[in-house]
PDB file of C-alpha atoms in Angstrom:
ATOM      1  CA  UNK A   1       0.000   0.000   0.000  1.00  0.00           C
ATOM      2  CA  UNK A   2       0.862   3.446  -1.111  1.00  0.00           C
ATOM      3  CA  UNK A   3       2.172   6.156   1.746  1.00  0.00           C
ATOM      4  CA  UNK A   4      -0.362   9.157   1.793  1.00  0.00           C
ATOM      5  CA  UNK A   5       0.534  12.590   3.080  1.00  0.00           C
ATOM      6  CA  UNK A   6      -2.259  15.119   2.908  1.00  0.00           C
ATOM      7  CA  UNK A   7      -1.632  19.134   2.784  1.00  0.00           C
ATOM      8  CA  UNK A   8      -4.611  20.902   4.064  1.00  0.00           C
ATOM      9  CA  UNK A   9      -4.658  25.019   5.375  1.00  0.00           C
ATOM     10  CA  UNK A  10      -7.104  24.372   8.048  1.00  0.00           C
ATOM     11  CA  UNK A  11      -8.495  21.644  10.554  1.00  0.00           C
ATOM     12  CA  UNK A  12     -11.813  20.046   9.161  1.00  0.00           C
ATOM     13  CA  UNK A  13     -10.277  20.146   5.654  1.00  0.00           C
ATOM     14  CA  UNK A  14      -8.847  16.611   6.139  1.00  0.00           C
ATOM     15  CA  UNK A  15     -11.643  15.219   6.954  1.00  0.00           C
ATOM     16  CA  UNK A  16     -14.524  17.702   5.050  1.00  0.00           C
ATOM     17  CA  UNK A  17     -12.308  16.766   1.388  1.00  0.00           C
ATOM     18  CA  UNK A  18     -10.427  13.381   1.834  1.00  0.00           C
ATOM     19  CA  UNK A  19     -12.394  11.594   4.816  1.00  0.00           C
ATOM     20  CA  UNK A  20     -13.720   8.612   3.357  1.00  0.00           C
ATOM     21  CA  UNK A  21     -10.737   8.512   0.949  1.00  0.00           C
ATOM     22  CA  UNK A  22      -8.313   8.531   4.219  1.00  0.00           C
ATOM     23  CA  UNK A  23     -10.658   6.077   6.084  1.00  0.00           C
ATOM     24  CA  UNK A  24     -10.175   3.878   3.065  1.00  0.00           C
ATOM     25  CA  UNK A  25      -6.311   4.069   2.800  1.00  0.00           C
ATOM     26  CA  UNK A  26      -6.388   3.083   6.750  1.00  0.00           C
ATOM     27  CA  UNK A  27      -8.980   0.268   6.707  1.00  0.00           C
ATOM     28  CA  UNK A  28      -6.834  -1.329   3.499  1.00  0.00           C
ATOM     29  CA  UNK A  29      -3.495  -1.238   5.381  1.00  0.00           C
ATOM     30  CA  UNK A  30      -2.208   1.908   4.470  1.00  0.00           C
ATOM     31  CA  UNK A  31      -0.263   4.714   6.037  1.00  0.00           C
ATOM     32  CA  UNK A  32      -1.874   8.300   6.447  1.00  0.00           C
ATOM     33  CA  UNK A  33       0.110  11.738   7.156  1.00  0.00           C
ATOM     34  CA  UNK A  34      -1.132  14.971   7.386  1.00  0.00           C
ATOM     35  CA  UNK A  35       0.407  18.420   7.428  1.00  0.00           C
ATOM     36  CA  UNK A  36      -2.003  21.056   8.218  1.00  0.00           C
ATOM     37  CA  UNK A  37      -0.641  24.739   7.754  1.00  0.00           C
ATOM     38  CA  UNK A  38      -2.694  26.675  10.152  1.00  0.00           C
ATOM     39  CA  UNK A  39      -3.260  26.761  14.187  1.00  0.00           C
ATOM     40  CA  UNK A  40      -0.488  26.329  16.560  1.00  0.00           C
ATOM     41  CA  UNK A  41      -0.099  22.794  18.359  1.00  0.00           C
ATOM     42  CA  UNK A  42      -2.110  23.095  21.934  1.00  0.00           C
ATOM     43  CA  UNK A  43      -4.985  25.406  20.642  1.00  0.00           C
ATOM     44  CA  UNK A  44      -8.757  23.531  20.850  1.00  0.00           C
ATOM     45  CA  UNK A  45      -8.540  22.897  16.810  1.00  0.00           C
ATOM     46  CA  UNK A  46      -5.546  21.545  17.098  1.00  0.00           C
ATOM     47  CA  UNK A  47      -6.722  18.918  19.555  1.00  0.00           C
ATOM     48  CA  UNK A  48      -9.821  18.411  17.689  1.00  0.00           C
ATOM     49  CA  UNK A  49      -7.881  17.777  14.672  1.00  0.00           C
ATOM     50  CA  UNK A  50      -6.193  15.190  16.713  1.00  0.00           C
ATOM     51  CA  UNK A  51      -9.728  13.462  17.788  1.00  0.00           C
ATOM     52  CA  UNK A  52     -10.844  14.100  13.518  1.00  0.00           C
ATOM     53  CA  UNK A  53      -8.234  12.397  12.507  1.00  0.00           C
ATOM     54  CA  UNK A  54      -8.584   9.147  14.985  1.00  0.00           C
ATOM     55  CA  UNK A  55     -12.250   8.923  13.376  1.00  0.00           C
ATOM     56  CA  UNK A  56     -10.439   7.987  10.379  1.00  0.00           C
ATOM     57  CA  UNK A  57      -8.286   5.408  12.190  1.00  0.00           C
ATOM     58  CA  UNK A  58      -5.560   7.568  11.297  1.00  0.00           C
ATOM     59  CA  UNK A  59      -3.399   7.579  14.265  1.00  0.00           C
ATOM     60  CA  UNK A  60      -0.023   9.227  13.320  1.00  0.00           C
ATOM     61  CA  UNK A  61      -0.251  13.147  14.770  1.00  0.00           C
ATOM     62  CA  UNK A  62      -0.296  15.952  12.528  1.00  0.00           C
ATOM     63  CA  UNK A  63       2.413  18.451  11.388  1.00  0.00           C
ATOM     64  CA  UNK A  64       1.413  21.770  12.211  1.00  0.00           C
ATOM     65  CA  UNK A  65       3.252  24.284  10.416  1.00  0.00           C
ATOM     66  CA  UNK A  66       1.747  26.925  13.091  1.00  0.00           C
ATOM     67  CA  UNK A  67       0.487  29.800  10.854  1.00  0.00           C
ATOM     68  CA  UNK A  68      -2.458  31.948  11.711  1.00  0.00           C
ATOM     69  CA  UNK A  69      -5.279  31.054  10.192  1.00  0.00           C
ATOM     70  CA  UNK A  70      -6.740  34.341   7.966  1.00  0.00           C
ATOM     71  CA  UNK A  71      -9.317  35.617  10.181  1.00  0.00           C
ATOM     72  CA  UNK A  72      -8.804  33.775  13.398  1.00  0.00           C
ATOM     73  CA  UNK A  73      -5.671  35.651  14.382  1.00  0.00           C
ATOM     74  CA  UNK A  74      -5.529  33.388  17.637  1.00  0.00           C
ATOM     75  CA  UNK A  75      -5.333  30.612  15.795  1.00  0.00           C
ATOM     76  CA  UNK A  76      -1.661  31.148  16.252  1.00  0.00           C
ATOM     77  CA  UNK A  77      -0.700  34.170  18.300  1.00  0.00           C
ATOM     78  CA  UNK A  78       1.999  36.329  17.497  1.00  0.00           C
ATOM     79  CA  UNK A  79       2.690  34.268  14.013  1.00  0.00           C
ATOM     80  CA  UNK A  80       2.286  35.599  10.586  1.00  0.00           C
ATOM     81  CA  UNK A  81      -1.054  34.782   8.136  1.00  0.00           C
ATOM     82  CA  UNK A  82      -0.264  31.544   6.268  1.00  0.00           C
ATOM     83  CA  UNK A  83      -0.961  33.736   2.954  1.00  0.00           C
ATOM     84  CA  UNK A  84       1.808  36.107   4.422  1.00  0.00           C
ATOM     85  CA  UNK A  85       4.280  34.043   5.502  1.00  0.00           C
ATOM     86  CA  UNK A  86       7.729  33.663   3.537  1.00  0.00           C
ATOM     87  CA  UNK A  87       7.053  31.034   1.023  1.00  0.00           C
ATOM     88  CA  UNK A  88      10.841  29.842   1.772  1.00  0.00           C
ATOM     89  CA  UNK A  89       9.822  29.283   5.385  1.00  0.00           C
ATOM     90  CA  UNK A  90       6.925  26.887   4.659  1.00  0.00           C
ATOM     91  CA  UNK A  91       7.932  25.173   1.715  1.00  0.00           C
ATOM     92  CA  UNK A  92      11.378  24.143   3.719  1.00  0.00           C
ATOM     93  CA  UNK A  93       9.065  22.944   6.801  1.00  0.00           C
ATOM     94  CA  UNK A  94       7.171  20.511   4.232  1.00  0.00           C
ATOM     95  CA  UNK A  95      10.274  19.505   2.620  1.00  0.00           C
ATOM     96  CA  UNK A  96      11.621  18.248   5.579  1.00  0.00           C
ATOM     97  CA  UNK A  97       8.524  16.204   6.870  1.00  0.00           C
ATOM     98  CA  UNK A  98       8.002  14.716   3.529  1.00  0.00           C
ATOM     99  CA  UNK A  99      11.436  13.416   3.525  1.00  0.00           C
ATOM    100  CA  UNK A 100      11.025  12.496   6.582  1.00  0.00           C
ATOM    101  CA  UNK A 101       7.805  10.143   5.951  1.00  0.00           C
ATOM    102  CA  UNK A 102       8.454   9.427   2.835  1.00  0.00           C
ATOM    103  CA  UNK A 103       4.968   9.463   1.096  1.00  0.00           C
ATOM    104  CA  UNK A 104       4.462   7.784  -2.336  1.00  0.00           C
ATOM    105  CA  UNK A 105       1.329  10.340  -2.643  1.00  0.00           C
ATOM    106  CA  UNK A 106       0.540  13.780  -1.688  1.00  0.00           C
ATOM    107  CA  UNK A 107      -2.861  14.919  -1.233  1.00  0.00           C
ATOM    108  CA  UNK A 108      -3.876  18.563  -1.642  1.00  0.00           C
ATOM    109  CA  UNK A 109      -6.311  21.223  -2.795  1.00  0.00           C
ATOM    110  CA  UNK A 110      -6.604  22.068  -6.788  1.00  0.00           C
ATOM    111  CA  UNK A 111      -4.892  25.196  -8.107  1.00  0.00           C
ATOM    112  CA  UNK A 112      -8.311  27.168  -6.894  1.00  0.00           C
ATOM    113  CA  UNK A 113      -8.285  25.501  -3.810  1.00  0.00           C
ATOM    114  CA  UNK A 114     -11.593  24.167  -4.573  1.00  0.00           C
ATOM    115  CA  UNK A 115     -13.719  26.861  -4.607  1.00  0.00           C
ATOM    116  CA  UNK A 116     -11.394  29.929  -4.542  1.00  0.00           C
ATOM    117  CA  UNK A 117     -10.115  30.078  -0.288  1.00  0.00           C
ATOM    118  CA  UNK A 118      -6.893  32.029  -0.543  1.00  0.00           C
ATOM    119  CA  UNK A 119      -5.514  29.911   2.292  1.00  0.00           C
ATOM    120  CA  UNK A 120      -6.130  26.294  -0.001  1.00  0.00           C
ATOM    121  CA  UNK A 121      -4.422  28.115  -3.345  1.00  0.00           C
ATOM    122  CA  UNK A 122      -1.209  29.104  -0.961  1.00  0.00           C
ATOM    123  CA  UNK A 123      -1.123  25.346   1.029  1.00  0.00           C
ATOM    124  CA  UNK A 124      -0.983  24.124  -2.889  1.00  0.00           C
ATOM    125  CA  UNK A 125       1.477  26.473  -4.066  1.00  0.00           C
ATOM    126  CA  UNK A 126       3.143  25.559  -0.827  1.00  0.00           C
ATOM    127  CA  UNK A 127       2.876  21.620  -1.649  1.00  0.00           C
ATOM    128  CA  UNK A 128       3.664  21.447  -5.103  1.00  0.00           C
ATOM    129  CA  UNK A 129       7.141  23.743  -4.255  1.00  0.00           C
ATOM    130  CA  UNK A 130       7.880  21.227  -1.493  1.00  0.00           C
ATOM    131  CA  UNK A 131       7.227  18.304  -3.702  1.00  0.00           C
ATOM    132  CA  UNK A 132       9.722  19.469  -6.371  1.00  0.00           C
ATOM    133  CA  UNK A 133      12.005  20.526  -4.114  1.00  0.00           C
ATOM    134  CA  UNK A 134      12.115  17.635  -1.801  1.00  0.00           C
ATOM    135  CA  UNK A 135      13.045  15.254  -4.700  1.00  0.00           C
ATOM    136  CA  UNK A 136      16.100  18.022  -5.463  1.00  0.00           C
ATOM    137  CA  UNK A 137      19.551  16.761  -3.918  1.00  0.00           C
ATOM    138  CA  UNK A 138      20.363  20.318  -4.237  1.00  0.00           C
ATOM    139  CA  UNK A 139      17.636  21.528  -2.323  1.00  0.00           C
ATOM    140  CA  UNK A 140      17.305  22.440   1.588  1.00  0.00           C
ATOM    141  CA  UNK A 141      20.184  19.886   1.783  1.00  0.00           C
ATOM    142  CA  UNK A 142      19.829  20.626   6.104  1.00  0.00           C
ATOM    143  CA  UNK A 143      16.699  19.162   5.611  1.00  0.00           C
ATOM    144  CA  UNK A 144      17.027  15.166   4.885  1.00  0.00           C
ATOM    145  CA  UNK A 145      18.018  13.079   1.998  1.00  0.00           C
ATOM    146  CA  UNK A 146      15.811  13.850  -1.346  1.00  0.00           C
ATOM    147  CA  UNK A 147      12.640  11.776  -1.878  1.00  0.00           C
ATOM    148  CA  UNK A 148      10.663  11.338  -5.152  1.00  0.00           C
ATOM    149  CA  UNK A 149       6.878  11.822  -4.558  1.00  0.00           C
ATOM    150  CA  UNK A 150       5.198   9.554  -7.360  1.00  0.00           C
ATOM    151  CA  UNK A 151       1.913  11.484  -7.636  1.00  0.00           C
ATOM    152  CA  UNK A 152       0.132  14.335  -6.868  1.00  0.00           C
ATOM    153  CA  UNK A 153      -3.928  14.348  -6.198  1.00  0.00           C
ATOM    154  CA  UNK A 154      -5.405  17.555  -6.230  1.00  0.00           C
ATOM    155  CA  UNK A 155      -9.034  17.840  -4.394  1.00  0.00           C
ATOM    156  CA  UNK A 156     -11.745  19.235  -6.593  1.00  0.00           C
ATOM    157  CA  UNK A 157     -15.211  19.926  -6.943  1.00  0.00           C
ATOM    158  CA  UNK A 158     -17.114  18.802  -9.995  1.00  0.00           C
ATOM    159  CA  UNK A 159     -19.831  21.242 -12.237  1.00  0.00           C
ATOM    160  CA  UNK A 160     -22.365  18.409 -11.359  1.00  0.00           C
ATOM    161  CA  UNK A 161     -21.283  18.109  -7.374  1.00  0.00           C
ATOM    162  CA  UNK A 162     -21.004  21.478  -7.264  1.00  0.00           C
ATOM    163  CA  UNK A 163     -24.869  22.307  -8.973  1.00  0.00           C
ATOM    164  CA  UNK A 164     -26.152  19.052  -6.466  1.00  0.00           C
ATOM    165  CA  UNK A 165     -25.390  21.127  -3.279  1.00  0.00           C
ATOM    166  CA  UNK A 166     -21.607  21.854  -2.461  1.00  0.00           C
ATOM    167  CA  UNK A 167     -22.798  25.481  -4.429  1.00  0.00           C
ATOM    168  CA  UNK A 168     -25.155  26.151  -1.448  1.00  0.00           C
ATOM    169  CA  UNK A 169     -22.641  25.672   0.445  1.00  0.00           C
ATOM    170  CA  UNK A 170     -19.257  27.073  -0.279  1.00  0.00           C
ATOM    171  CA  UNK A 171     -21.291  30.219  -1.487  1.00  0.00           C
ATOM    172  CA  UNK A 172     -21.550  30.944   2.503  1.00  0.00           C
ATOM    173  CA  UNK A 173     -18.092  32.305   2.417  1.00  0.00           C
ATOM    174  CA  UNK A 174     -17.702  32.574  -1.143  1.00  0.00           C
ATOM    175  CA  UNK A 175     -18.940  34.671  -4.203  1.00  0.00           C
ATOM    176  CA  UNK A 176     -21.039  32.064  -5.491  1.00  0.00           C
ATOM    177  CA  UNK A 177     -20.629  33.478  -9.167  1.00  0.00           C
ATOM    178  CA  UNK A 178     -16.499  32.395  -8.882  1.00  0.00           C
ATOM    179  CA  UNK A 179     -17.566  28.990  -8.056  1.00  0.00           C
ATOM    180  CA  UNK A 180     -18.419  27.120 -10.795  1.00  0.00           C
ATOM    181  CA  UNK A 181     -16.967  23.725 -10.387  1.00  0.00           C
ATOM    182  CA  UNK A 182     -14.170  21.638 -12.263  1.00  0.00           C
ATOM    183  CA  UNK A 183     -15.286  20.323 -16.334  1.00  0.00           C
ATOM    184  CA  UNK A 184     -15.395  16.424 -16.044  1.00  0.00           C
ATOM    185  CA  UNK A 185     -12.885  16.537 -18.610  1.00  0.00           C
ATOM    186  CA  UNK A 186     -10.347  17.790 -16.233  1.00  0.00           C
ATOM    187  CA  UNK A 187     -11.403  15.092 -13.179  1.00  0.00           C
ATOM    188  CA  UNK A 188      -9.201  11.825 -13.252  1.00  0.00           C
ATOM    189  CA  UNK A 189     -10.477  10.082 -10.085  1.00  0.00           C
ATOM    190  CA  UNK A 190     -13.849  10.234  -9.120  1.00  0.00           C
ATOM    191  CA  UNK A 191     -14.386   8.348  -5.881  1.00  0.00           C
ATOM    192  CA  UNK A 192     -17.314   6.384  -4.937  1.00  0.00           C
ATOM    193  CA  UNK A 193     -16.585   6.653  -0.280  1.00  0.00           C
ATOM    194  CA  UNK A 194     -19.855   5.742   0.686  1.00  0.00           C
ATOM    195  CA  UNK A 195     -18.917   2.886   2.517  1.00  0.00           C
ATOM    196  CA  UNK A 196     -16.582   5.352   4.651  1.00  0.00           C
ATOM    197  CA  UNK A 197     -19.055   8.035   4.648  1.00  0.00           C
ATOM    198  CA  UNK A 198     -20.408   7.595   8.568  1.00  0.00           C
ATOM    199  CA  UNK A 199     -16.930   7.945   9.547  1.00  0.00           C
ATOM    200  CA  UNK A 200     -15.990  10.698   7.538  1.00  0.00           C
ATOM    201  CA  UNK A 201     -19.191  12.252   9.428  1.00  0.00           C
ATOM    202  CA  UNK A 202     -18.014  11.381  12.557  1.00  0.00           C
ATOM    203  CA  UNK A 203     -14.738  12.910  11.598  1.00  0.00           C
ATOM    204  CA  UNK A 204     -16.113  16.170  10.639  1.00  0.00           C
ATOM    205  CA  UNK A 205     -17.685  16.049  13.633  1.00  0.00           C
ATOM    206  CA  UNK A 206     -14.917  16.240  15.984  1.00  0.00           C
ATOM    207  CA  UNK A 207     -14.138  19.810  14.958  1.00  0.00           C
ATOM    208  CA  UNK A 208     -16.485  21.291  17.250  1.00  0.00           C
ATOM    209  CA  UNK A 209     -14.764  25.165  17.266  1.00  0.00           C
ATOM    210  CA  UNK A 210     -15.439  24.926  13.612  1.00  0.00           C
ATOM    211  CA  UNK A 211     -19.091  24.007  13.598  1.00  0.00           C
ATOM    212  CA  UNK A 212     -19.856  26.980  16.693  1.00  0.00           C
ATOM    213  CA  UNK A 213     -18.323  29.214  14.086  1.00  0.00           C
ATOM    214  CA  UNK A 214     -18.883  28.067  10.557  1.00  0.00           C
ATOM    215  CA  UNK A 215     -22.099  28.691   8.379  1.00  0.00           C
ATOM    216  CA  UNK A 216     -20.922  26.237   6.132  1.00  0.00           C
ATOM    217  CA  UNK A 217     -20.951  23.588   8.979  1.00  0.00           C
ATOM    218  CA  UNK A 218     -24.144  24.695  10.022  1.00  0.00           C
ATOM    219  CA  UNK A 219     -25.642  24.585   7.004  1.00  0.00           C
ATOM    220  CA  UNK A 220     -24.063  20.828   6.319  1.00  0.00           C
ATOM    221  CA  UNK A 221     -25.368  19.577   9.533  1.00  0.00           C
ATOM    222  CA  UNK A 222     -28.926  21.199   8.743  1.00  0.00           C
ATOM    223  CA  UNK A 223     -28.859  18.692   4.995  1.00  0.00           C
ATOM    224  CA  UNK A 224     -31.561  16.350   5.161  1.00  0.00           C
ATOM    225  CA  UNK A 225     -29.812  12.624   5.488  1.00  0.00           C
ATOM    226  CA  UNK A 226     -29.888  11.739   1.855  1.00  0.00           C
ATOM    227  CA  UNK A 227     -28.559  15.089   0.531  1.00  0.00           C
ATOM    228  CA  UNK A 228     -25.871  14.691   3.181  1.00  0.00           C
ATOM    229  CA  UNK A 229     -25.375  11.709   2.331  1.00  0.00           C
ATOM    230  CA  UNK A 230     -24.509  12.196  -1.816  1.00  0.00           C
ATOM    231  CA  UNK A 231     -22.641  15.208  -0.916  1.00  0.00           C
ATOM    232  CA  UNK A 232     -20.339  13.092   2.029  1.00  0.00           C
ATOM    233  CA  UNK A 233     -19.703   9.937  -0.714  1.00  0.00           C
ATOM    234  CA  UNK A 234     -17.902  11.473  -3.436  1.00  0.00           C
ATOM    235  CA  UNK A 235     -14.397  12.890  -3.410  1.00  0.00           C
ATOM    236  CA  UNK A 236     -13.115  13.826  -6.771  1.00  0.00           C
ATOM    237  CA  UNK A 237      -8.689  14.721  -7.655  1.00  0.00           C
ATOM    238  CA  UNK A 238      -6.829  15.716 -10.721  1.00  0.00           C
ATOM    239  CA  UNK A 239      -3.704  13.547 -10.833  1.00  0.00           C
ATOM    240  CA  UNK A 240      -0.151  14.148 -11.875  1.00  0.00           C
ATOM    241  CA  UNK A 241       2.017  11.774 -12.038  1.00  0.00           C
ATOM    242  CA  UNK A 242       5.531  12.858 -10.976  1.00  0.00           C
ATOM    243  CA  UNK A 243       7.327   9.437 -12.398  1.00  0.00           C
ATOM    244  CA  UNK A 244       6.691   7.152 -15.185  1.00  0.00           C
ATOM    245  CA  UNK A 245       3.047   5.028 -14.090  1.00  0.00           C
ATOM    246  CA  UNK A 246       2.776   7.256 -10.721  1.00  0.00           C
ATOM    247  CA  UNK A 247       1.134   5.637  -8.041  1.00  0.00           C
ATOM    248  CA  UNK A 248      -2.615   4.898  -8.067  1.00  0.00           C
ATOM    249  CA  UNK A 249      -4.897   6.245  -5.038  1.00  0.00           C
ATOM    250  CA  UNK A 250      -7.877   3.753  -5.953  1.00  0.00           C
TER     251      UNK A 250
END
């Protein structure tokens, strides 16, 4: 089984995006990592993140690079905005834990970060700089020997996921206008998770700040079960693959 390391900007994204595929990955044999750029290590999301991520059966902690997250400034006090922070400074931090773990995969948000969150497009400028340059001997050579990711799975939202609910969604914090969802054309994996589903749920779940705060949460938990339920089961990626054949997520 493939190693998976997942790149998200916030807590909840690991699970909200890549749940069931995570819970998968675990319940197969696999090996799960996550890095997840914002919120310092002690704070309540970081904790919860900690509980989210045991839902999946995933039981390896998280990296936290320990950025602020935008508007939560005490997310992580006295630290930059992710989207402000030296790009150097995070991309080296990555580097280092993916040679460190080695992954065969790297999970992260599309080049709109799904539906436009300038946190998501920064983690996957952040990711893709880290992948390149961890597989570069010449490259943050303090920072372990050079590993070769095999391929890269971006998170995206289909036109027909997207006009089947996520649109109702996202739009709470979004202009729904810039959010029209990814051509089919341009999906490579889309992933049937169902059987995962109640524990990508339960997952969500766990990030209790979150749903105090977020309309988007709110208005997820509100679904009735069968419109939660077709949003929850499907979890679509653009791949690249980084070497000849790459390495297959499903």
């Amino acid at each position: 089984m493939p190693r998976i390391l997942g790149v998200h900007a916030h807590p909840d994204d690991e699970s909200i995006w890549t749940g069931g595929t995570l819970a998968r990955h675990i319940e197969r044999g696999g090996i799960v990592d996550t890095v997840t750029c914002t919120w310092a290590t002690g704070t309540p999301r970081h904790l919860e993140l900690i509980d989210a991520l045991a839902q999946l059966g995933v039981d390896h902690p998280p990296k936290m690079l320990g950025y602020a997250d935008g508007g939560v400034p005490e997310s992580a006090p006295d630290q930059p905005k992710f989207v402000d922070s030296r790009l150097n400074d995070a991309v080296g931090a990555v580097v280092e834990y993916i040679r460190d773990v080695k992954p065969h995969i790297v999970i992260t948000y599309d080049a709109y970060g799904v539906y436009g969150h300038p946190d998501h497009i920064h983690a996957h400028r952040v990711a893709l700089a880290a992948v390149e340059a961890a597989a570069d001997s010449h490259m943050y050579i303090d920072r372990g020997a050079a590993w070769q990711v095999q391929s890269l799975y971006f998170v995206t939202i289909g036109e027909e996921q997207m006009a089947g609910g996520w649109n109702r969604l996202v739009a709470k914090t979004t202009d729904p206008i810039a959010i029209p969802g990814t051509p089919a054309d341009r999906i490579d994996v889309i992933a049937d998770v169902g059987a995962w589903q109640a524990k990508k749920w339960q997952a969500i779940k766990a990030h209790h700040t979150e749903f105090n705060r977020s309309r988007t949460l709110k208005s997820m938990a509100a679904l009735e079960p069968e419109a939660l339920e077709r949003l929850m089961s499907i979890e679509s990626f653009q791949r690249r693959d980084l070497v000849p054949g790459g390495c297959d997520l499903f």
